[in-house]
Amino acid sequence: MLEEDRERKYLSNLLKKVDQRLEEIAELIKIKSDEISEMHKHMQEHKRDMDHLEKNALRESIRNYSLIGDHSVENKKRLLRLKDTAFFGRIDFLEEGKSAPNKLYIGVHNFQEGETKENLVLDWRAPISSLFYDFELGDAYFETETHTVKGEIALKRQFRIRKGRMEYMLDTDLTIHDEVLQEELNKASSAKMKNIVATIQKEQNSIIRNEEAQHLIIQGVAGSGKTSIALHRIAFLLYRFKESITSQDILIISPNRVFASYISNVLPELGEETVAETSMEEIANELLDYQIKFQTFFEQVTELLEKNDPKLIERIQFKSSKELLNKLDEYHVWLQNDAFEIKDIYVKGKLVPSWFIKETFEKYNRFPILKRFNEVVREVVENVYRFYKIEVQNKDRTELHGTIRKMFPSYNPRVLYKNFYQWLGRPDLLKFKKASTYEWSDVYAFLYLKMKLDGIKPDRKVKHLVIDEMQDYSMVQYRVLSRLYPCKKTILGDINQSVNPFSSSNLETIENIFPASTSMTMLKSYRSTYEITQFTKRISAHVEVEALERHGDQPVILSCKTKAVELEEIKKIVTNFRTSEYNSLGIITKTQKQADELFASLEGQFKMNLLNAVSVSFGSGIVVTTAHLAKGLEFDMVIVPYCTEKNYENSPDKQMLYVACTRTMHKLFLTHTGKASRFIL
């Protein structure tokens, strides 16, 4: 019998066992459902005759039966995924000291023989499964919790199984990934990020399985798969530490809701529940009890790109810097030592000397400043009673609070934040938008000061924090996050893809904020063809990136005489896309205004979607968006219009252009009128 026939027979037998298990689960779910219905019916019919203990016992039984049912439903989902893609790899591993190799099939989920408990398919996250990702034929080893298991890989085989059918199998020796990886990368894109368990590379596997790092920082070039790797890492940690961490204990900070929607499919595909996601804006709103209006990061970037205001740039740079943190720390010390103008006071006609107030204030120096006043008032009240036998009642206590607070510049953190710039001698650095709306650069600067004045309660519910697009968060923001989330972290991004270089953080900055961190680098880009990657390296010449040897068309630069001609060229590309084998086309502009105008010019002729600040999902087809919102997304084809010298001329523009061009997998078109930007020449 041919090897391929043997594998098809193994797959067929496996699927029969999966079907049998599905039938058993369906029967179990039906039985439990019927029993729950009977218990509910019994409770309704006899609730007047049942005492409190009987009712509680019955409710507990219903709850336990429901949990069994829920567990069975989850098992059913996993088995259905196995029916679709049973496994993707096989290794024959001869362990040292053994006479025959073990045949190990590797898939998304574990599946055991019912009676013998033999593993018919191993979960890709199992320790032994790392052999598939880390070694070729020959000597190999894997780590268990207690020791190292050595041996030899005698056979390594990859499969493509879809809807229960084996499309192909491939024996590999030195190029495990090349053929299968090329096959996957050449496929058209989809509306959701997919799992990559079948094509995880050795360097990616080491990141996914890193258990020791307190804070793991991943610097990955565009197209290196860093977000996908981070999600697979979450799935691995949930598997490895299932006794101590669940999906509910993990939080992802993502750049926007479109991106959050795009990645939402990965964990369910891996058999895990989706995890909560948030944004820096949402975190700020929660910390500020939704009481303060502020500009969003998207609005800040839009303003920068449209106005290029030097004073705005100065404000952003200062409020994202270590200098600001140092000055706020100095201001905080000044508030403690010099701003509290303490005087003698009288309570119910009795003297309370200034030295007593001062000593009491200093005694509680472990408290945040604004929390100390309550302690001062409490001690004054206690001592007035102790020495004068006078009780201070509510009205007098309220008056005492007011008297002591008036000795301090303000009890309002917003006023104290405004006063900071007066104290600094730079009141011009604080500028509000309409209706007393803070600029985005002020939000975390204010939160940092408020944290010192009011304190901050760490979020202990989050046991692992994932921070995506790490380069777009400032040192000040990281300082607040480090205090708010004292848990393990996976921090990932690309310092070459900042959409606001005036507030971005580099690797060294982040490492300094989290000294117990481990940094790992991903230099290989898997998204774009070799030709497109080489082109994007010209835009951002300092970027270190290894282009995968997947070849395709050279990027096309179209020089147009007029804007009308440029629009016609864009329409031609869109028309050709609609009859191609590809699923997605991104038309990526620098600003939202440009995206809005281009969408208005095209929507009458083509069915397309416009992404903006309020968009919540990303679909296939034709999408018009900005480079800012396109970050993290990928398309089969990309058009970057308006690549003129004026539109792409400075550092922020170059970053946007780089981001836009690195979104494409297969084809890239750039259009311009007049003189082209020097970045594409």
mmCIF file of N, CA and C in Angstrom, residues 440-535:
data_model
loop_
_atom_site.group_PDB
_atom_site.id
_atom_site.type_symbol
_atom_site.label_atom_id
_atom_site.label_comp_id
_atom_site.label_asym_id
_atom_site.label_seq_id
_atom_site.Cartn_x
_atom_site.Cartn_y
_atom_site.Cartn_z
ATOM 1 N N TRP A 440 -4.935 64.929 23.176
ATOM 2 C CA TRP A 440 -4.614 63.550 23.521
ATOM 3 C C TRP A 440 -3.306 63.456 24.317
ATOM 4 N N SER A 441 -2.334 64.290 23.999
ATOM 5 C CA SER A 441 -1.045 64.225 24.695
ATOM 6 C C SER A 441 -1.157 64.590 26.168
ATOM 7 N N ASP A 442 -2.244 65.273 26.549
ATOM 8 C CA ASP A 442 -2.432 65.645 27.955
ATOM 9 C C ASP A 442 -3.025 64.523 28.796
ATOM 10 N N VAL A 443 -3.713 63.590 28.155
ATOM 11 C CA VAL A 443 -4.544 62.645 28.903
ATOM 12 C C VAL A 443 -3.718 61.814 29.885
ATOM 13 N N TYR A 444 -2.654 61.163 29.398
ATOM 14 C CA TYR A 444 -1.870 60.309 30.294
ATOM 15 C C TYR A 444 -0.879 61.108 31.134
ATOM 16 N N ALA A 445 -0.515 62.301 30.669
ATOM 17 C CA ALA A 445 0.283 63.196 31.522
ATOM 18 C C ALA A 445 -0.551 63.580 32.745
ATOM 19 N N PHE A 446 -1.817 63.918 32.506
ATOM 20 C CA PHE A 446 -2.726 64.245 33.607
ATOM 21 C C PHE A 446 -2.950 63.029 34.503
ATOM 22 N N LEU A 447 -3.153 61.846 33.889
ATOM 23 C CA LEU A 447 -3.369 60.632 34.677
ATOM 24 C C LEU A 447 -2.150 60.292 35.541
ATOM 25 N N TYR A 448 -0.955 60.557 35.019
ATOM 26 C CA TYR A 448 0.256 60.295 35.799
ATOM 27 C C TYR A 448 0.279 61.166 37.053
ATOM 28 N N LEU A 449 -0.051 62.463 36.881
ATOM 29 C CA LEU A 449 -0.092 63.356 38.047
ATOM 30 C C LEU A 449 -1.221 62.946 38.989
ATOM 31 N N LYS A 450 -2.381 62.655 38.427
ATOM 32 C CA LYS A 450 -3.536 62.255 39.247
ATOM 33 C C LYS A 450 -3.220 60.985 40.044
ATOM 34 N N MET A 451 -2.467 60.091 39.427
ATOM 35 C CA MET A 451 -2.051 58.859 40.084
ATOM 36 C C MET A 451 -1.219 59.167 41.335
ATOM 37 N N LYS A 452 -0.377 60.188 41.238
ATOM 38 C CA LYS A 452 0.452 60.564 42.380
ATOM 39 C C LYS A 452 -0.356 61.346 43.420
ATOM 40 N N LEU A 453 -1.327 62.111 42.966
ATOM 41 C CA LEU A 453 -2.136 62.917 43.889
ATOM 42 C C LEU A 453 -3.225 62.102 44.572
ATOM 43 N N ASP A 454 -3.847 61.218 43.812
ATOM 44 C CA ASP A 454 -5.036 60.490 44.278
ATOM 45 C C ASP A 454 -4.790 59.010 44.521
ATOM 46 N N GLY A 455 -3.697 58.503 43.952
ATOM 47 C CA GLY A 455 -3.444 57.065 43.997
ATOM 48 C C GLY A 455 -4.143 56.365 42.847
ATOM 49 N N ILE A 456 -3.799 55.129 42.644
ATOM 50 C CA ILE A 456 -4.430 54.335 41.591
ATOM 51 C C ILE A 456 -4.541 52.901 42.092
ATOM 52 N N LYS A 457 -5.669 52.282 41.858
ATOM 53 C CA LYS A 457 -5.886 50.912 42.316
ATOM 54 C C LYS A 457 -5.479 49.950 41.204
ATOM 55 N N PRO A 458 -4.443 49.133 41.427
ATOM 56 C CA PRO A 458 -4.024 48.193 40.375
ATOM 57 C C PRO A 458 -5.146 47.224 40.021
ATOM 58 N N ASP A 459 -5.220 46.867 38.749
ATOM 59 C CA ASP A 459 -6.217 45.909 38.281
ATOM 60 C C ASP A 459 -5.656 44.500 38.438
ATOM 61 N N ARG A 460 -6.010 43.857 39.543
ATOM 62 C CA ARG A 460 -5.473 42.528 39.840
ATOM 63 C C ARG A 460 -6.213 41.422 39.082
ATOM 64 N N LYS A 461 -7.351 41.766 38.477
ATOM 65 C CA LYS A 461 -8.120 40.753 37.735
ATOM 66 C C LYS A 461 -7.375 40.329 36.474
ATOM 67 N N VAL A 462 -6.610 41.255 35.899
ATOM 68 C CA VAL A 462 -5.850 40.950 34.681
ATOM 69 C C VAL A 462 -4.551 40.259 35.077
ATOM 70 N N LYS A 463 -4.383 38.998 34.607
ATOM 71 C CA LYS A 463 -3.182 38.234 34.942
ATOM 72 C C LYS A 463 -2.163 38.239 33.799
ATOM 73 N N HIS A 464 -2.626 38.611 32.618
ATOM 74 C CA HIS A 464 -1.694 38.741 31.494
ATOM 75 C C HIS A 464 -2.217 39.837 30.573
ATOM 76 N N LEU A 465 -1.373 40.807 30.299
ATOM 77 C CA LEU A 465 -1.747 41.944 29.448
ATOM 78 C C LEU A 465 -0.989 41.856 28.130
ATOM 79 N N VAL A 466 -1.720 42.014 27.032
ATOM 80 C CA VAL A 466 -1.104 42.056 25.701
ATOM 81 C C VAL A 466 -1.229 43.485 25.174
ATOM 82 N N ILE A 467 -0.099 44.085 24.828
ATOM 83 C CA ILE A 467 -0.096 45.447 24.289
ATOM 84 C C ILE A 467 0.372 45.373 22.843
ATOM 85 N N ASP A 468 -0.531 45.668 21.916
ATOM 86 C CA ASP A 468 -0.183 45.638 20.486
ATOM 87 C C ASP A 468 0.127 47.050 19.999
ATOM 88 N N GLU A 469 0.892 47.132 18.907
ATOM 89 C CA GLU A 469 1.359 48.420 18.352
ATOM 90 C C GLU A 469 2.115 49.209 19.426
ATOM 91 N N MET A 470 3.089 48.560 20.034
ATOM 92 C CA MET A 470 3.802 49.125 21.188
ATOM 93 C C MET A 470 4.470 50.460 20.875
ATOM 94 N N GLN A 471 4.842 50.662 19.608
ATOM 95 C CA GLN A 471 5.566 51.886 19.252
ATOM 96 C C GLN A 471 4.699 53.135 19.353
ATOM 97 N N ASP A 472 3.382 52.974 19.354
ATOM 98 C CA ASP A 472 2.480 54.136 19.349
ATOM 99 C C ASP A 472 2.115 54.631 20.745
ATOM 100 N N TYR A 473 2.699 54.024 21.770
ATOM 101 C CA TYR A 473 2.427 54.470 23.140
ATOM 102 C C TYR A 473 3.667 55.142 23.704
ATOM 103 N N SER A 474 3.456 56.238 24.406
ATOM 104 C CA SER A 474 4.578 57.032 24.908
ATOM 105 C C SER A 474 5.113 56.484 26.222
ATOM 106 N N MET A 475 6.271 56.989 26.608
ATOM 107 C CA MET A 475 6.865 56.627 27.888
ATOM 108 C C MET A 475 5.906 56.933 29.036
ATOM 109 N N VAL A 476 5.209 58.052 28.936
ATOM 110 C CA VAL A 476 4.268 58.459 29.980
ATOM 111 C C VAL A 476 3.123 57.455 30.077
ATOM 112 N N GLN A 477 2.605 57.025 28.933
ATOM 113 C CA GLN A 477 1.519 56.040 28.924
ATOM 114 C C GLN A 477 1.982 54.712 29.518
ATOM 115 N N TYR A 478 3.203 54.287 29.168
ATOM 116 C CA TYR A 478 3.725 53.045 29.720
ATOM 117 C C TYR A 478 3.903 53.130 31.232
ATOM 118 N N ARG A 479 4.272 54.302 31.720
ATOM 119 C CA ARG A 479 4.452 54.460 33.163
ATOM 120 C C ARG A 479 3.121 54.243 33.900
ATOM 121 N N VAL A 480 2.039 54.758 33.319
ATOM 122 C CA VAL A 480 0.716 54.560 33.927
ATOM 123 C C VAL A 480 0.307 53.088 33.818
ATOM 124 N N LEU A 481 0.514 52.487 32.640
ATOM 125 C CA LEU A 481 0.144 51.076 32.447
ATOM 126 C C LEU A 481 0.899 50.163 33.408
ATOM 127 N N SER A 482 2.173 50.470 33.659
ATOM 128 C CA SER A 482 2.976 49.615 34.540
ATOM 129 C C SER A 482 2.420 49.621 35.957
ATOM 130 N N ARG A 483 1.861 50.753 36.388
ATOM 131 C CA ARG A 483 1.280 50.845 37.727
ATOM 132 C C ARG A 483 -0.116 50.218 37.758
ATOM 133 N N LEU A 484 -0.848 50.379 36.665
ATOM 134 C CA LEU A 484 -2.228 49.892 36.624
ATOM 135 C C LEU A 484 -2.300 48.375 36.474
ATOM 136 N N TYR A 485 -1.359 47.801 35.702
ATOM 137 C CA TYR A 485 -1.383 46.359 35.436
ATOM 138 C C TYR A 485 -0.055 45.728 35.870
ATOM 139 N N PRO A 486 0.052 45.331 37.140
ATOM 140 C CA PRO A 486 1.309 44.755 37.634
ATOM 141 C C PRO A 486 1.434 43.259 37.330
ATOM 142 N N CYS A 487 1.002 42.852 36.140
ATOM 143 C CA CYS A 487 0.970 41.432 35.778
ATOM 144 C C CYS A 487 2.017 41.155 34.703
ATOM 145 N N LYS A 488 2.087 39.912 34.264
ATOM 146 C CA LYS A 488 2.947 39.566 33.130
ATOM 147 C C LYS A 488 2.380 40.202 31.861
ATOM 148 N N LYS A 489 3.282 40.462 30.910
ATOM 149 C CA LYS A 489 2.841 41.152 29.691
ATOM 150 C C LYS A 489 3.513 40.574 28.459
ATOM 151 N N THR A 490 2.775 40.639 27.348
ATOM 152 C CA THR A 490 3.351 40.426 26.021
ATOM 153 C C THR A 490 3.178 41.737 25.278
ATOM 154 N N ILE A 491 4.289 42.362 24.915
ATOM 155 C CA ILE A 491 4.274 43.697 24.303
ATOM 156 C C ILE A 491 4.871 43.562 22.907
ATOM 157 N N LEU A 492 4.135 43.983 21.894
ATOM 158 C CA LEU A 492 4.608 43.743 20.532
ATOM 159 C C LEU A 492 4.345 44.933 19.626
ATOM 160 N N GLY A 493 5.158 45.028 18.599
ATOM 161 C CA GLY A 493 4.984 46.112 17.637
ATOM 162 C C GLY A 493 6.194 46.222 16.743
ATOM 163 N N ASP A 494 6.240 47.339 16.032
ATOM 164 C CA ASP A 494 7.348 47.601 15.105
ATOM 165 C C ASP A 494 7.701 49.077 15.204
ATOM 166 N N ILE A 495 8.883 49.373 15.681
ATOM 167 C CA ILE A 495 9.277 50.772 15.878
ATOM 168 C C ILE A 495 9.335 51.538 14.556
ATOM 169 N N ASN A 496 9.313 50.806 13.427
ATOM 170 C CA ASN A 496 9.342 51.465 12.112
ATOM 171 C C ASN A 496 7.946 51.832 11.608
ATOM 172 N N GLN A 497 6.910 51.495 12.376
ATOM 173 C CA GLN A 497 5.550 51.745 11.909
ATOM 174 C C GLN A 497 4.784 52.710 12.804
ATOM 175 N N SER A 498 5.474 53.608 13.461
ATOM 176 C CA SER A 498 4.782 54.586 14.299
ATOM 177 C C SER A 498 3.999 55.555 13.419
ATOM 178 N N VAL A 499 2.739 55.809 13.792
ATOM 179 C CA VAL A 499 1.946 56.778 13.029
ATOM 180 C C VAL A 499 2.102 58.181 13.609
ATOM 181 N N ASN A 500 2.765 58.282 14.753
ATOM 182 C CA ASN A 500 3.094 59.592 15.322
ATOM 183 C C ASN A 500 4.500 59.518 15.907
ATOM 184 N N PRO A 501 5.524 59.809 15.109
ATOM 185 C CA PRO A 501 6.907 59.673 15.590
ATOM 186 C C PRO A 501 7.254 60.618 16.742
ATOM 187 N N PHE A 502 6.403 61.620 16.999
ATOM 188 C CA PHE A 502 6.700 62.596 18.049
ATOM 189 C C PHE A 502 6.328 62.096 19.446
ATOM 190 N N SER A 503 5.594 60.994 19.506
ATOM 191 C CA SER A 503 5.246 60.454 20.832
ATOM 192 C C SER A 503 5.543 58.971 20.926
ATOM 193 N N SER A 504 6.246 58.424 19.947
ATOM 194 C CA SER A 504 6.458 56.982 19.903
ATOM 195 C C SER A 504 7.541 56.542 20.879
ATOM 196 N N SER A 505 7.547 55.245 21.157
ATOM 197 C CA SER A 505 8.556 54.657 22.043
ATOM 198 C C SER A 505 9.395 53.665 21.252
ATOM 199 N N ASN A 506 10.696 53.659 21.539
ATOM 200 C CA ASN A 506 11.550 52.646 20.930
ATOM 201 C C ASN A 506 11.750 51.495 21.914
ATOM 202 N N LEU A 507 12.476 50.491 21.481
ATOM 203 C CA LEU A 507 12.658 49.283 22.278
ATOM 204 C C LEU A 507 13.341 49.597 23.611
ATOM 205 N N GLU A 508 14.351 50.447 23.568
ATOM 206 C CA GLU A 508 15.098 50.794 24.785
ATOM 207 C C GLU A 508 14.194 51.465 25.817
ATOM 208 N N THR A 509 13.326 52.361 25.357
ATOM 209 C CA THR A 509 12.391 53.051 26.264
ATOM 210 C C THR A 509 11.505 52.050 26.984
ATOM 211 N N ILE A 510 10.930 51.116 26.220
ATOM 212 C CA ILE A 510 10.012 50.139 26.808
ATOM 213 C C ILE A 510 10.751 49.212 27.765
ATOM 214 N N GLU A 511 11.968 48.815 27.399
ATOM 215 C CA GLU A 511 12.774 47.952 28.276
ATOM 216 C C GLU A 511 13.084 48.653 29.598
ATOM 217 N N ASN A 512 13.295 49.962 29.557
ATOM 218 C CA ASN A 512 13.583 50.720 30.778
ATOM 219 C C ASN A 512 12.372 50.805 31.695
ATOM 220 N N ILE A 513 11.177 50.899 31.093
ATOM 221 C CA ILE A 513 9.947 50.945 31.902
ATOM 222 C C ILE A 513 9.700 49.598 32.568
ATOM 223 N N PHE A 514 10.027 48.506 31.835
ATOM 224 C CA PHE A 514 9.810 47.146 32.343
ATOM 225 C C PHE A 514 11.164 46.431 32.439
ATOM 226 N N PRO A 515 11.923 46.700 33.494
ATOM 227 C CA PRO A 515 13.286 46.167 33.582
ATOM 228 C C PRO A 515 13.363 44.642 33.621
ATOM 229 N N ALA A 516 12.305 43.970 34.072
ATOM 230 C CA ALA A 516 12.323 42.500 34.135
ATOM 231 C C ALA A 516 11.818 41.899 32.826
ATOM 232 N N SER A 517 12.196 42.519 31.705
ATOM 233 C CA SER A 517 11.648 42.093 30.409
ATOM 234 C C SER A 517 12.662 41.286 29.609
ATOM 235 N N THR A 518 12.131 40.508 28.667
ATOM 236 C CA THR A 518 12.931 39.763 27.696
ATOM 237 C C THR A 518 12.514 40.236 26.312
ATOM 238 N N SER A 519 13.482 40.629 25.494
ATOM 239 C CA SER A 519 13.162 41.129 24.151
ATOM 240 C C SER A 519 13.528 40.092 23.097
ATOM 241 N N MET A 520 12.643 39.943 22.106
ATOM 242 C CA MET A 520 12.889 39.029 20.996
ATOM 243 C C MET A 520 12.566 39.765 19.694
ATOM 244 N N THR A 521 13.319 39.447 18.664
ATOM 245 C CA THR A 521 13.194 40.172 17.398
ATOM 246 C C THR A 521 12.757 39.237 16.282
ATOM 247 N N MET A 522 11.844 39.740 15.427
ATOM 248 C CA MET A 522 11.390 38.991 14.249
ATOM 249 C C MET A 522 11.716 39.829 13.012
ATOM 250 N N LEU A 523 12.692 39.377 12.240
ATOM 251 C CA LEU A 523 13.173 40.151 11.092
ATOM 252 C C LEU A 523 12.607 39.659 9.759
ATOM 253 N N LYS A 524 12.069 38.445 9.735
ATOM 254 C CA LYS A 524 11.601 37.879 8.463
ATOM 255 C C LYS A 524 10.162 38.303 8.199
ATOM 256 N N SER A 525 9.922 38.833 7.002
ATOM 257 C CA SER A 525 8.578 39.259 6.611
ATOM 258 C C SER A 525 7.941 38.181 5.735
ATOM 259 N N TYR A 526 6.726 37.766 6.115
ATOM 260 C CA TYR A 526 6.026 36.698 5.387
ATOM 261 C C TYR A 526 4.887 37.234 4.528
ATOM 262 N N ARG A 527 4.482 38.487 4.741
ATOM 263 C CA ARG A 527 3.277 38.989 4.082
ATOM 264 C C ARG A 527 3.511 39.273 2.599
ATOM 265 N N SER A 528 4.427 40.144 2.296
ATOM 266 C CA SER A 528 4.586 40.646 0.929
ATOM 267 C C SER A 528 5.553 39.793 0.118
ATOM 268 N N THR A 529 5.425 39.906 -1.203
ATOM 269 C CA THR A 529 6.378 39.236 -2.089
ATOM 270 C C THR A 529 7.759 39.869 -1.932
ATOM 271 N N TYR A 530 8.757 39.158 -2.430
ATOM 272 C CA TYR A 530 10.147 39.640 -2.353
ATOM 273 C C TYR A 530 10.273 41.016 -2.992
ATOM 274 N N GLU A 531 9.624 41.194 -4.152
ATOM 275 C CA GLU A 531 9.751 42.464 -4.888
ATOM 276 C C GLU A 531 9.143 43.632 -4.099
ATOM 277 N N ILE A 532 8.007 43.400 -3.467
ATOM 278 C CA ILE A 532 7.347 44.466 -2.695
ATOM 279 C C ILE A 532 8.159 44.789 -1.443
ATOM 280 N N THR A 533 8.682 43.745 -0.783
ATOM 281 C CA THR A 533 9.499 43.978 0.418
ATOM 282 C C THR A 533 10.738 44.791 0.080
ATOM 283 N N GLN A 534 11.379 44.473 -1.024
ATOM 284 C CA GLN A 534 12.566 45.241 -1.437
ATOM 285 C C GLN A 534 12.197 46.704 -1.704
ATOM 286 N N PHE A 535 11.027 46.924 -2.282
ATOM 287 C CA PHE A 535 10.568 48.288 -2.564
ATOM 288 C C PHE A 535 10.329 49.058 -1.258
#
